Coordinates of C-alpha atoms in Angstrom, one line a residue:
Chain A
M802 CA 24.9 1.9 -47.2
T803 CA 22.7 0.8 -44.2
Q804 CA 24.8 -2.0 -42.6
L805 CA 27.7 -1.3 -40.3
S806 CA 30.8 -1.6 -42.3
E807 CA 33.6 -4.1 -41.8
H808 CA 35.5 -1.2 -40.4
Q809 CA 36.1 -1.4 -36.8
F810 CA 34.9 2.1 -35.9
T811 CA 32.0 4.2 -37.2
V812 CA 31.5 7.7 -36.1
V813 CA 28.4 9.8 -36.8
I814 CA 28.8 13.6 -36.5
K815 CA 27.2 16.8 -37.7
K816 CA 28.8 20.2 -38.4
D817 CA 26.1 22.0 -36.3
C818 CA 27.6 20.4 -33.1
P819 CA 30.3 22.1 -31.1
T820 CA 31.4 18.7 -29.7
C821 CA 31.7 17.2 -33.2
E822 CA 33.9 20.3 -34.1
M823 CA 36.0 19.8 -31.0
I824 CA 36.8 16.2 -31.7
E825 CA 38.1 16.8 -35.3
T826 CA 41.7 16.1 -34.1
V827 CA 40.5 13.0 -32.4
L828 CA 39.0 11.6 -35.5
A829 CA 42.2 12.4 -37.4
E830 CA 44.2 10.5 -34.7
L831 CA 41.8 7.6 -35.0
I832 CA 42.1 7.4 -38.7
A833 CA 45.8 7.7 -38.6
T834 CA 46.1 4.9 -36.1
Y835 CA 43.6 2.6 -37.8
P836 CA 43.9 3.3 -41.5
G837 CA 40.9 1.9 -43.5
K838 CA 39.1 1.0 -40.3
V839 CA 37.3 4.2 -39.5
T840 CA 34.1 5.4 -41.2
I841 CA 32.7 8.9 -40.7
Y842 CA 29.1 9.7 -41.4
V843 CA 28.1 13.3 -41.5
Q844 CA 24.5 14.2 -41.0
D845 CA 24.3 17.8 -42.3
D846 CA 27.4 19.0 -44.3
P847 CA 29.4 16.3 -46.0
S848 CA 32.3 18.7 -46.4
F849 CA 32.8 18.7 -42.7
P850 CA 35.3 18.2 -41.2
E851 CA 37.6 19.7 -43.8
S852 CA 40.7 17.9 -42.6
I853 CA 39.3 14.5 -43.1
E854 CA 38.8 12.7 -46.4
N855 CA 36.4 10.0 -47.4
K856 CA 33.5 11.0 -45.2
I857 CA 30.1 9.5 -46.0
D858 CA 27.2 11.8 -46.8
D859 CA 24.3 10.8 -44.5
T860 CA 22.2 13.9 -45.2
S861 CA 19.5 11.4 -46.1
L862 CA 19.9 10.2 -42.5
E863 CA 19.3 6.6 -43.6
F864 CA 22.4 5.3 -41.8
S865 CA 21.6 7.3 -38.6
Y866 CA 17.9 6.2 -38.7
R867 CA 18.6 2.6 -39.2
N868 CA 21.3 2.6 -36.5
N869 CA 19.3 4.5 -33.9
I870 CA 21.6 7.5 -33.6
E871 CA 20.3 9.7 -30.9
I872 CA 23.3 11.9 -30.2
V873 CA 26.2 13.1 -32.1
P874 CA 29.0 12.4 -32.0
T875 CA 28.4 8.7 -31.6
L876 CA 31.2 6.2 -31.8
I877 CA 30.2 2.6 -32.7
C878 CA 32.6 -0.3 -32.4
S879 CA 31.9 -3.3 -34.6
S880 CA 33.4 -6.5 -35.8
E881 CA 32.1 -8.7 -38.6
S882 CA 29.4 -6.1 -39.2
K883 CA 28.0 -6.5 -35.8
E884 CA 27.9 -3.7 -33.3
S885 CA 29.8 -4.5 -30.1
A886 CA 29.8 -1.1 -28.2
R887 CA 29.0 2.5 -28.6
T888 CA 29.4 5.8 -26.8
Y889 CA 28.2 9.2 -27.6
G890 CA 29.2 12.8 -26.8
W891 CA 32.9 13.2 -25.8
D892 CA 33.7 11.0 -22.9
K893 CA 37.5 10.8 -23.1
A894 CA 37.9 7.8 -20.8
E895 CA 35.2 5.9 -22.7
W896 CA 36.6 6.8 -26.2
R897 CA 40.0 5.7 -25.1
R898 CA 38.8 2.4 -23.7
L899 CA 36.7 1.6 -26.8
T900 CA 39.5 2.5 -29.2
N901 CA 42.3 1.1 -27.1
L902 CA 44.2 4.4 -27.5
S903 CA 45.4 5.5 -24.1
S904 CA 46.4 9.0 -25.2
L905 CA 43.5 9.8 -27.5
G906 CA 42.4 13.5 -27.3
E907 CA 45.1 14.3 -24.9
S908 CA 44.6 18.2 -25.3
L909 CA 40.8 18.0 -24.8
D910 CA 38.7 18.3 -21.7
S911 CA 37.7 15.0 -20.2
F912 CA 33.9 15.4 -21.0
K913 CA 31.7 17.4 -23.3
P914 CA 28.1 16.3 -24.0
G915 CA 27.1 15.9 -27.6
C916 CA 24.1 17.4 -29.5
G917 CA 20.9 15.7 -30.5
S918 CA 21.0 13.7 -33.7
K919 CA 19.2 15.3 -36.7
T920 CA 17.0 12.2 -36.8
L921 CA 15.4 13.4 -33.6
E922 CA 14.5 16.9 -34.8
P923 CA 10.8 17.5 -34.3
G924 CA 8.8 16.2 -37.3
M925 CA 11.8 14.2 -38.6
E926 CA 11.1 10.8 -37.3
E927 CA 7.8 10.4 -39.2
Q928 CA 9.7 11.6 -42.4
L929 CA 12.3 8.9 -41.9
I930 CA 9.8 6.1 -41.1
A931 CA 7.8 7.1 -44.2
R932 CA 11.1 7.1 -46.3
F933 CA 12.8 4.0 -44.9
D934 CA 10.2 1.7 -43.3
D935 CA 8.1 0.2 -46.0
K936 CA 6.6 -2.5 -43.8
L937 CA 4.9 -0.3 -41.2
L938 CA 1.8 0.6 -43.4
S939 CA -0.2 -1.7 -45.6
S940 CA -2.8 0.6 -47.1
R941 CA -3.0 1.1 -50.8
N942 CA -1.0 4.0 -52.2
I943 CA -3.0 6.5 -54.1
Q944 CA -0.8 8.5 -56.5
L945 CA -2.1 11.8 -57.7
A946 CA -1.9 12.8 -61.3
D947 CA 0.3 15.6 -62.4
L948 CA -1.1 19.0 -61.5
E949 CA -3.9 17.3 -59.5
D950 CA -4.7 19.3 -56.4
D951 CA -4.5 17.1 -53.3
A952 CA -7.5 18.6 -51.5
E953 CA -9.6 18.4 -54.7
G954 CA -8.3 14.8 -55.2
C955 CA -9.8 13.8 -51.9
Y956 CA -13.1 15.3 -52.8
E957 CA -13.1 13.5 -56.2
R958 CA -12.4 10.2 -54.6
G959 CA -15.4 10.5 -52.4
W960 CA -13.4 10.7 -49.1
S961 CA -15.0 13.9 -47.8
D962 CA -18.2 14.6 -45.9
G963 CA -18.5 17.8 -47.8
L964 CA -16.0 19.9 -45.9
P965 CA -12.3 19.9 -46.8
V966 CA -10.2 17.1 -45.5
I967 CA -6.5 16.9 -44.7
P968 CA -4.8 14.8 -47.4
P969 CA -3.6 11.5 -45.7
T970 CA 0.0 11.3 -46.7
R971 CA 2.2 8.6 -45.2
V972 CA 4.0 11.1 -43.0
R973 CA 0.7 12.4 -41.5
V974 CA -0.5 8.9 -41.0
I975 CA 2.6 7.8 -39.2
R976 CA 2.4 10.9 -37.1
M977 CA -1.2 10.0 -36.2
L978 CA -0.2 6.4 -35.3
K979 CA 2.3 7.9 -32.7
G980 CA -0.8 8.7 -30.7
T981 CA -1.2 5.0 -29.8
D982 CA 0.8 2.0 -28.8
R983 CA -1.4 -0.3 -30.8
S984 CA -0.1 -1.9 -33.9
P985 CA -1.1 -0.4 -37.3
G986 CA -2.2 -3.8 -38.5
E987 CA -4.4 -4.7 -35.6
I988 CA -8.1 -5.2 -36.5
I989 CA -10.3 -3.0 -34.4
G990 CA -13.5 -4.5 -35.8
N991 CA -15.8 -4.7 -38.7
I992 CA -17.2 -1.3 -39.7
P993 CA -20.9 -1.2 -40.7
P994 CA -22.7 -1.0 -43.0
D995 CA -20.3 -3.1 -45.3
N996 CA -18.9 -4.8 -42.1
A997 CA -15.4 -4.2 -43.7
P998 CA -12.5 -5.3 -41.4
C999 CA -10.9 -2.1 -40.2
T1000 CA -7.3 -1.8 -39.0
I1001 CA -5.9 0.7 -36.5
E1002 CA -4.1 2.2 -39.6
K1003 CA -7.4 2.8 -41.4
V1004 CA -8.7 4.6 -38.3
A1005 CA -5.5 6.7 -38.3
I1006 CA -6.0 7.6 -42.0
N1007 CA -9.5 8.7 -41.4
A1008 CA -8.4 10.7 -38.2
V1009 CA -5.9 12.5 -40.5
L1010 CA -8.7 13.2 -43.0
A1011 CA -10.8 14.6 -40.1
G1012 CA -8.0 16.9 -38.9
C1013 CA -7.2 15.2 -35.6
K1014 CA -4.0 15.7 -33.7
P1015 CA -2.2 12.5 -32.7
E1016 CA -3.1 13.2 -29.1
Y1017 CA -6.8 12.8 -30.0
F1018 CA -6.2 9.4 -31.6
P1019 CA -6.9 7.3 -28.4
I1020 CA -10.2 9.1 -28.1
V1021 CA -11.0 8.3 -31.7
L1022 CA -10.1 4.7 -31.2
A1023 CA -12.3 4.5 -28.2
S1024 CA -15.2 6.1 -30.1
V1025 CA -14.8 3.4 -32.8
Q1026 CA -14.9 0.7 -30.2
A1027 CA -18.0 2.2 -28.6
A1028 CA -19.7 2.4 -31.9
L1029 CA -19.0 -1.2 -32.5
Q1030 CA -20.6 -2.3 -29.3
D1031 CA -23.7 -4.4 -30.3
K1032 CA -25.8 -2.2 -27.9
F1033 CA -25.1 0.9 -29.9
C1034 CA -26.5 -0.6 -33.2
M1035 CA -24.3 1.5 -35.5
H1036 CA -25.6 -0.2 -38.5
G1037 CA -29.2 0.6 -37.9
L1038 CA -28.4 4.1 -36.8
L1039 CA -26.6 4.7 -40.1
C1040 CA -29.3 3.2 -42.2
T1041 CA -32.3 4.9 -40.6
T1042 CA -34.6 7.4 -42.3
Y1043 CA -34.6 9.2 -38.9
F1044 CA -32.3 12.2 -38.1
S1045 CA -30.0 10.6 -35.7
G1046 CA -26.2 10.1 -35.7
P1047 CA -23.6 9.4 -33.1
V1048 CA -23.3 12.0 -30.3
M1049 CA -20.1 11.8 -28.2
I1050 CA -19.8 13.0 -24.7
V1051 CA -16.3 12.8 -23.1
N1052 CA -15.5 12.5 -19.5
G1053 CA -12.3 12.4 -17.4
P1054 CA -8.8 13.8 -17.3
V1055 CA -8.4 13.5 -21.1
V1056 CA -10.8 16.4 -21.5
Q1057 CA -8.2 18.9 -20.1
Q1058 CA -5.3 17.0 -21.6
V1059 CA -6.4 17.4 -25.2
G1060 CA -8.4 20.6 -24.8
L1061 CA -11.9 19.4 -25.4
N1062 CA -14.3 22.2 -24.9
N1063 CA -16.7 21.9 -22.0
G1064 CA -17.2 25.6 -21.5
I1065 CA -18.5 28.5 -23.6
N1066 CA -20.1 27.2 -26.8
A1067 CA -19.3 23.6 -25.9
L1068 CA -21.7 22.2 -28.5
G1069 CA -20.7 24.8 -31.1
Q1070 CA -17.9 25.5 -33.4
G1071 CA -14.4 26.6 -32.6
S1072 CA -12.7 23.7 -30.8
R1073 CA -10.4 21.5 -32.9
A1074 CA -10.7 18.5 -30.6
N1075 CA -14.5 18.7 -30.5
A1076 CA -14.8 19.2 -34.2
T1077 CA -12.3 16.6 -35.4
I1078 CA -12.9 13.7 -33.0
G1079 CA -16.6 13.7 -33.8
R1080 CA -15.8 13.9 -37.5
A1081 CA -13.2 11.1 -37.5
L1082 CA -15.9 8.5 -36.7
Q1083 CA -18.3 9.7 -39.3
L1084 CA -15.6 9.7 -41.9
L1085 CA -14.5 6.1 -41.0
I1086 CA -18.1 5.0 -41.3
R1087 CA -18.3 6.7 -44.7
N1088 CA -14.9 5.5 -46.1
V1089 CA -14.3 2.1 -44.5
G1090 CA -17.9 1.2 -43.8
G1091 CA -19.3 2.5 -47.0
G1092 CA -22.1 4.4 -45.3
V1093 CA -22.9 7.1 -47.8
P1094 CA -25.9 9.4 -47.7
G1095 CA -28.3 8.3 -50.5
G1096 CA -26.7 4.9 -50.5
I1097 CA -27.2 3.0 -47.2
D1098 CA -27.7 6.2 -45.3
R1099 CA -31.4 6.8 -45.9
A1100 CA -32.0 9.8 -43.6
V1101 CA -35.0 12.0 -44.7
M1102 CA -33.2 15.2 -43.5
G1103 CA -30.2 14.1 -41.4
N1104 CA -29.0 16.7 -38.9
P1105 CA -25.9 19.0 -38.8
G1106 CA -24.5 16.8 -36.1
K1107 CA -23.8 14.1 -38.6
Y1108 CA -20.7 16.2 -39.7
T1109 CA -19.5 16.0 -36.1
F1110 CA -21.1 16.0 -32.6
C1111 CA -18.7 15.8 -29.8
F1112 CA -18.4 17.7 -26.5
A1113 CA -17.0 17.2 -23.0
E1114 CA -18.7 17.4 -19.7
D1115 CA -18.2 20.1 -17.1
E1116 CA -17.0 18.1 -14.1
S1117 CA -16.2 20.9 -11.8
D1118 CA -18.9 20.1 -9.2
A1119 CA -17.5 17.2 -7.3
D1120 CA -20.9 16.4 -5.8
W1121 CA -22.7 16.2 -9.1
S1122 CA -22.0 12.8 -10.7
T1123 CA -20.6 12.7 -14.2
L1124 CA -22.2 10.8 -17.0
A1125 CA -19.3 8.3 -16.9
Q1126 CA -19.9 7.8 -13.1
D1127 CA -23.6 7.1 -13.9
R1128 CA -22.3 4.4 -16.2
G1129 CA -20.1 2.8 -13.5
F1130 CA -16.8 4.4 -14.1
E1131 CA -14.6 6.4 -11.7
R1132 CA -14.2 10.1 -12.0
S1133 CA -10.4 9.5 -12.5
E1134 CA -11.1 7.5 -15.7
S1135 CA -11.3 8.9 -19.2
V1136 CA -14.4 7.7 -20.9
I1137 CA -16.3 8.4 -24.1
N1138 CA -20.0 7.9 -24.2
L1139 CA -21.9 7.5 -27.5
F1140 CA -25.5 8.3 -27.8
A1141 CA -27.7 8.0 -30.9
G1142 CA -29.2 11.5 -31.1
E1143 CA -29.7 14.6 -33.0
G1144 CA -30.5 18.3 -32.7
L1145 CA -30.7 20.5 -29.8
Q1146 CA -33.9 21.7 -28.1
P1147 CA -33.4 24.5 -25.7
I1148 CA -34.9 24.8 -22.3
V1149 CA -35.0 28.4 -21.2
D1150 CA -35.6 29.1 -17.6
Q1151 CA -34.4 32.3 -16.1
K1152 CA -37.0 32.5 -13.3
S1153 CA -36.8 29.3 -11.4
R1154 CA -34.8 29.6 -8.2
D1155 CA -36.0 26.4 -6.6
P1156 CA -35.3 22.9 -7.8
D1157 CA -38.9 21.8 -8.0
S1158 CA -39.9 24.5 -10.4
L1159 CA -36.9 24.0 -12.6
A1160 CA -37.5 20.2 -12.7
R1161 CA -41.1 20.8 -13.7
N1162 CA -40.0 23.0 -16.5
M1163 CA -37.4 20.6 -17.8
A1164 CA -39.9 17.7 -17.7
A1165 CA -42.5 19.8 -19.7
S1166 CA -39.8 20.4 -22.4
L1167 CA -38.7 16.7 -22.4
R1168 CA -42.2 15.8 -23.2
A1169 CA -41.5 17.2 -26.7
V1170 CA -38.8 14.6 -27.5
V1171 CA -39.8 13.0 -30.8
N1172 CA -43.5 14.0 -30.4
T1173 CA -45.4 15.2 -27.4
K1174 CA -47.7 12.2 -27.7
L1175 CA -45.1 9.5 -28.3
Y1176 CA -43.8 7.9 -25.1
G1177 CA -41.1 5.3 -24.5
V1178 CA -39.8 5.2 -28.1
A1179 CA -36.9 7.6 -27.9
D1180 CA -34.2 8.1 -25.2
A1181 CA -32.8 11.5 -24.4
V1182 CA -29.8 13.4 -23.0
L1183 CA -30.6 16.3 -20.8
V1184 CA -27.7 18.8 -20.9
V1185 CA -27.9 20.9 -17.7
C1186 CA -26.1 24.2 -17.9
P1187 CA -23.9 25.2 -14.9
E1188 CA -26.3 27.9 -13.7
H1189 CA -29.3 25.5 -13.6
R1190 CA -27.0 23.0 -12.0
R1191 CA -26.4 25.6 -9.3
V1192 CA -30.1 26.0 -8.6
F1193 CA -30.3 22.3 -8.0
R1194 CA -27.2 22.1 -5.8
E1195 CA -28.3 25.2 -3.7
G1196 CA -31.6 23.6 -3.3
G1197 CA -29.9 20.4 -1.9
W1198 CA -30.6 18.3 -4.9
N1199 CA -28.2 15.9 -6.5
K1200 CA -28.6 14.3 -10.0
D1201 CA -30.6 11.4 -8.7
D1202 CA -33.1 13.8 -7.2
L1203 CA -33.4 15.6 -10.5
K1204 CA -33.8 12.3 -12.4
N1205 CA -36.5 11.0 -10.1
A1206 CA -38.4 14.4 -10.3
L1207 CA -38.3 14.3 -14.1
Y1208 CA -39.6 10.8 -14.2
D1209 CA -42.4 11.7 -11.7
N1210 CA -43.4 14.8 -13.6
L1211 CA -43.4 13.0 -17.0
M1212 CA -46.0 10.4 -15.9
T1213 CA -48.9 11.1 -18.1
P1214 CA -52.5 9.8 -18.5
G1215 CA -52.6 7.6 -21.6
S1216 CA -56.0 9.2 -22.4
E1217 CA -54.0 12.4 -23.4
L1218 CA -51.6 10.4 -25.6
I1219 CA -53.6 7.8 -27.5
L1220 CA -54.2 7.9 -31.3
G1221 CA -56.6 10.7 -32.1
A1222 CA -56.4 12.4 -28.6
Q1223 CA -56.2 16.2 -28.7
G1224 CA -57.4 16.0 -32.3
I1225 CA -54.1 14.6 -33.4
A1226 CA -54.0 11.3 -35.2
E1227 CA -50.4 10.4 -34.1
G1228 CA -50.1 9.0 -30.6
M1229 CA -49.8 5.9 -28.4
P1230 CA -51.8 2.7 -29.1
E1231 CA -55.3 2.6 -27.6
K1232 CA -54.3 0.0 -25.0
F1233 CA -52.6 2.7 -23.0
E1234 CA -55.8 4.7 -22.7
N1235 CA -56.5 3.9 -19.0
K1236 CA -52.9 3.7 -17.9
V1237 CA -50.5 6.4 -16.6
I1238 CA -47.3 6.1 -18.6
G1239 CA -43.8 7.5 -18.4
K1240 CA -42.0 9.4 -21.2
F1241 CA -38.7 7.5 -20.9
R1242 CA -37.8 3.8 -20.4
D1243 CA -35.9 3.1 -17.1
D1244 CA -32.5 3.7 -18.6
G1245 CA -33.6 6.1 -21.3
L1246 CA -33.0 9.5 -19.8
H1247 CA -29.3 10.5 -19.4
I1248 CA -28.2 13.7 -17.7
T1249 CA -24.9 15.5 -18.4
S1250 CA -23.7 19.0 -17.8
T1251 CA -21.7 21.5 -19.9
G1252 CA -21.5 25.0 -21.1
S1253 CA -20.5 28.4 -19.8
K1254 CA -21.0 29.7 -16.3
A1255 CA -23.4 32.4 -17.3
G1256 CA -26.8 31.8 -18.9
M1257 CA -29.8 29.8 -17.7
F1258 CA -30.2 27.8 -20.9
S1259 CA -30.2 24.0 -20.7
A1260 CA -30.9 21.7 -23.6
I1261 CA -32.2 18.4 -24.8
I1262 CA -30.5 16.0 -27.2
S1263 CA -33.3 14.0 -28.5
G1264 CA -32.6 10.3 -29.3
W1265 CA -33.3 7.9 -32.1
V1266 CA -36.9 6.6 -32.3
A1267 CA -35.5 3.2 -32.2
S1268 CA -34.0 3.6 -28.7
G1269 CA -33.5 0.8 -26.3
E1270 CA -32.9 -2.9 -26.8
R1271 CA -34.8 -2.9 -30.1
G1272 CA -32.4 -0.3 -31.4
S1273 CA -29.6 1.8 -29.9
Q1274 CA -28.7 2.3 -26.3
L1275 CA -26.1 4.7 -24.8
V1276 CA -22.6 3.0 -24.6
S1277 CA -19.5 4.0 -22.8
Q1278 CA -16.0 3.1 -23.5
R1279 CA -12.9 3.6 -21.4
I1280 CA -10.2 5.6 -23.4
Chain B
M953 CA 2.8 11.4 -62.2
S954 CA 2.7 13.7 -59.2
S955 CA 5.0 13.1 -56.3
T956 CA 2.2 13.3 -53.9
V957 CA 1.1 9.9 -52.5
M958 CA -1.8 9.5 -50.2
L959 CA -2.9 6.4 -48.3
D960 CA -6.3 5.0 -49.2
P961 CA -8.8 5.6 -46.4
T962 CA -11.3 3.2 -47.7
S963 CA -12.0 -0.5 -47.2
E964 CA -10.2 -1.0 -50.6
L965 CA -13.2 -3.1 -51.9
T966 CA -13.3 -1.1 -55.0
P967 CA -10.4 -0.3 -57.5
A968 CA -8.2 2.6 -56.7
D969 CA -8.7 4.2 -60.1
R970 CA -11.7 6.6 -60.1
Q971 CA -14.7 4.9 -61.6
I972 CA -16.8 6.2 -64.4
L973 CA -20.4 7.1 -63.5
P974 CA -23.0 4.4 -64.1
R975 CA -24.0 4.2 -67.8
L976 CA -27.6 4.6 -69.0
E977 CA -29.3 1.2 -69.3
T978 CA -31.6 2.5 -72.1
L979 CA -31.9 5.5 -74.3
K980 CA -35.7 5.3 -74.2
D981 CA -37.1 8.5 -72.5
A982 CA -33.6 9.6 -71.8
T983 CA -32.5 13.1 -72.7
V984 CA -29.1 13.2 -74.5
G985 CA -27.1 16.3 -75.0
L986 CA -25.0 16.6 -78.2
L987 CA -22.1 19.1 -77.6
D988 CA -20.7 20.6 -80.7
I989 CA -17.1 21.8 -80.0
S990 CA -17.3 24.3 -83.0
K991 CA -15.1 22.5 -85.4
P992 CA -16.0 22.6 -89.1
R993 CA -18.5 20.0 -90.2
G994 CA -19.3 19.0 -86.6
K995 CA -22.8 20.0 -87.2
E996 CA -23.4 17.6 -90.1
F997 CA -21.9 14.7 -88.1
L998 CA -24.0 15.5 -85.0
D999 CA -27.1 15.8 -87.2
E1000 CA -26.7 12.1 -88.1
I1001 CA -26.1 11.1 -84.5
E1002 CA -29.2 12.9 -83.5
K1003 CA -31.3 11.0 -86.0
H1004 CA -30.0 7.7 -84.5
L1005 CA -30.7 8.8 -81.0
I1006 CA -34.2 9.8 -81.7
S1007 CA -34.9 6.5 -83.5
L1008 CA -33.8 4.8 -80.3
G1009 CA -36.4 6.8 -78.2
A1010 CA -34.2 9.5 -76.8
T1011 CA -34.8 13.2 -76.6
V1012 CA -31.9 15.2 -78.0
K1013 CA -30.7 18.6 -77.0
R1014 CA -28.0 20.4 -78.9
Y1015 CA -25.3 22.5 -77.3
K1016 CA -22.3 24.4 -78.7
K1017 CA -19.0 25.5 -77.2
P1018 CA -17.8 29.0 -78.3
T1019 CA -14.4 27.6 -79.4
F1020 CA -12.8 24.2 -79.6
A1021 CA -9.6 25.6 -78.3
R1022 CA -10.8 26.1 -74.8
V1023 CA -12.8 24.0 -72.2
A1024 CA -16.5 24.6 -72.1
P1025 CA -17.7 27.5 -70.0
K1026 CA -18.9 26.6 -66.6
E1027 CA -22.4 27.9 -67.4
L1028 CA -22.7 25.5 -70.4
N1029 CA -21.5 22.6 -68.2
Q1030 CA -24.0 23.3 -65.6
Q1031 CA -26.8 23.7 -68.2
I1032 CA -26.0 20.4 -69.7
S1033 CA -25.8 18.7 -66.3
V1034 CA -29.2 20.0 -65.4
E1035 CA -31.0 19.3 -68.7
C1036 CA -29.5 16.0 -69.7
D1037 CA -29.2 12.4 -68.6
A1038 CA -26.1 11.9 -70.7
V1039 CA -23.9 14.0 -73.1
I1040 CA -22.0 13.1 -76.2
E1041 CA -19.1 15.4 -76.9
G1042 CA -18.1 15.5 -80.6
L1043 CA -14.4 15.5 -80.6
A1044 CA -13.1 15.5 -84.2
D1045 CA -10.0 16.1 -86.3

């Protein structure tokens, strides 16, 4: 029974509630006064209260769920199956007013708060939605065979990147959707390479597969929107024979809120948020977009970051602009940046104590992006470690000073770079022979900062050889 | 059926039932394994199948399970998957 009965009064109680126990005499009085007009629903033990007959078993919680019971006891007054009033807990004056019984509960105190409804126990709401709300989700149900292992079933259906996934049950997907206010049926965009329409619900299912917590879900959604920006060229990035994949760099308050790692081993293993947020986008592209290695994904080698590559920026230096600020956002905003990149090339410098020396060293290492003789084809992200950042700050440099020095130091005579120069066939076209050229296009070198406080090791995330307007550009999306 | 129900993470452009692997378009130059499950007279039956396959241009390799009562050993499965383009398993009764 899910509709309010024709009875005038409905009371929802549970045994595990001292207030419900206390009002047993009140219920008896109510039933005696209004025979056949009172319905009692019991959430936990249908034998309770013993002195009252004809209670209704609501251990399934269907009535409580459908009638939004938040506290027990709840008294609902109704006429013609429509609710007219309700009160909860024991408020003697209110119960007397609603029941029109001026002496109801005479021997009881005037007020005693109730207990939480079982429908609100942690983890229960998703169970109830999964059980009783069949309109919320529209994805196809996949029923496992007898004795079929759920984790193996995910592998066999091709949903995994090779690592185990969390089986996407209805309850887990509903729980994930609690991470956003957006409707499950809303289309977030068409996912390449198949350009298949993708709902918020599909993103949630893949976030479950990836192992995300619901609190990560807004970041995952923002990553999908970023990937779908035309400037990012997700389709081409997926199809390329080159190594690259999406690299996520997260800025803003959300980093602390969800525990994204921007300290020790920030680009390594060990952080659930880093690992699963990056993975969710890749699984979505695989499962909804149809981007499968050996199919549309034609990478010669790929790179380990195509499992997941997500980290957060260390924003502890207020005078060193964040990547999001460089992209026009405020420090107070949470932002995800997506870069088409791969790998990690270290820059070791434990000797430089002045900014100029350190910048020269970084520039020399940056020259190796893609190929020491190929200029202007690939963007890069320079990841400055906190100790190197300190060298710049103590030398009076800010990020712009560093960027300008890098561009200056990377200006190179074309004669060193053209085809055949240095005895290497690969290189720049001969038309550059008498020019001095820069390694990166104007918006092609991005600087971020992360990692532990100790150790003078920065790094380069090399970009896709199809960087820039002809391919992919770094994109940013507010979370 | 199991009580476990999962939600499909895909675009649902393909059927929910798991699909069989692509079939061979021709037997010419293909290597086909014939798996004898060790039931009596299976060998004679598979001998005839082998003649047909060879006449269609296939190379045939013969394998045998130790007993029909149990699934094939992992090593035998792996050997067949490495050596053959297709396999015919001789179920019989």
